[in-house]
C-alpha positions as a Markdown table, in Angstrom:
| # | Residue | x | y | z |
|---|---|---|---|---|
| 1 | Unk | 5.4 | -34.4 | -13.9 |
| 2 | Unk | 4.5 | -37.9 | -14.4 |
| 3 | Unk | 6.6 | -40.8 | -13.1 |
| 4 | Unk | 6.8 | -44.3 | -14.7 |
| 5 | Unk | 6.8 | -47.5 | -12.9 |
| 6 | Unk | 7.7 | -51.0 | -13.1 |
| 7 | Unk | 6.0 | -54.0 | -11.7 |
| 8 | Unk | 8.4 | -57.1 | -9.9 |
| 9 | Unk | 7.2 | -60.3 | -9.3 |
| 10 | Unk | 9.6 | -61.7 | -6.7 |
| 11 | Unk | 8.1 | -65.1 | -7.2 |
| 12 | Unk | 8.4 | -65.4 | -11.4 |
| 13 | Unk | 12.2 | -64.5 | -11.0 |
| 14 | Unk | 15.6 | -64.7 | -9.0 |
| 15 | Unk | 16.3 | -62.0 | -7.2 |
| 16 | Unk | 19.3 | -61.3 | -9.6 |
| 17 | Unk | 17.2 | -61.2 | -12.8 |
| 18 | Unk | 14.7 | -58.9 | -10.8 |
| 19 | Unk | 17.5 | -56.8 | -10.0 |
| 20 | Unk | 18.9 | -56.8 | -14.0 |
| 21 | Unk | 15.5 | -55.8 | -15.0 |
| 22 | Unk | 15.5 | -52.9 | -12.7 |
| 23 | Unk | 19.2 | -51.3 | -13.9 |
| 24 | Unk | 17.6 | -51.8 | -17.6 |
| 25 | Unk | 14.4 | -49.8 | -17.0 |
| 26 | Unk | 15.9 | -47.2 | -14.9 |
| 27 | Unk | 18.0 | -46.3 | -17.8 |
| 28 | Unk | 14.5 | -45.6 | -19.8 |
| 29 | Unk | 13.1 | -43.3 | -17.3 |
| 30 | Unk | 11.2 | -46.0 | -14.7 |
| 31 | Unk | 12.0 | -44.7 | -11.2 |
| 32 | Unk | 9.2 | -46.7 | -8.9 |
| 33 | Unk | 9.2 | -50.2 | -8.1 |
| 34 | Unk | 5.6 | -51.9 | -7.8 |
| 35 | Unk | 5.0 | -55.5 | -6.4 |
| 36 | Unk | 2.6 | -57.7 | -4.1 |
| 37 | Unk | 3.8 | -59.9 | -1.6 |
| 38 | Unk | 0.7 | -61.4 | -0.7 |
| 39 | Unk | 1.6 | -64.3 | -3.6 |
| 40 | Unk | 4.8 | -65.0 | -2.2 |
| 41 | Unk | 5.3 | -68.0 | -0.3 |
């Protein structure tokens, strides 16, 4: 079974928008969270 994912860019956002988008695509189906921290200050 295939698994859909979702990319976060903690630097583009506030960590409360971040956390919106997640509850919205979880609802779809999107159970993994993607996301670089090599960008962040």
């Amino acid at each position: 079974m295939h698994k859909l994912g979702i990319s976060v860019y903690p630097e583009h956002f506030t960590p409360e928008k971040d956390y919106e988008y997640m509850k919205m695509t979880a609802k779809y189906g999107f159970s993994r969270i993607f996301t670089c921290l090599l960008s962040v200050n």
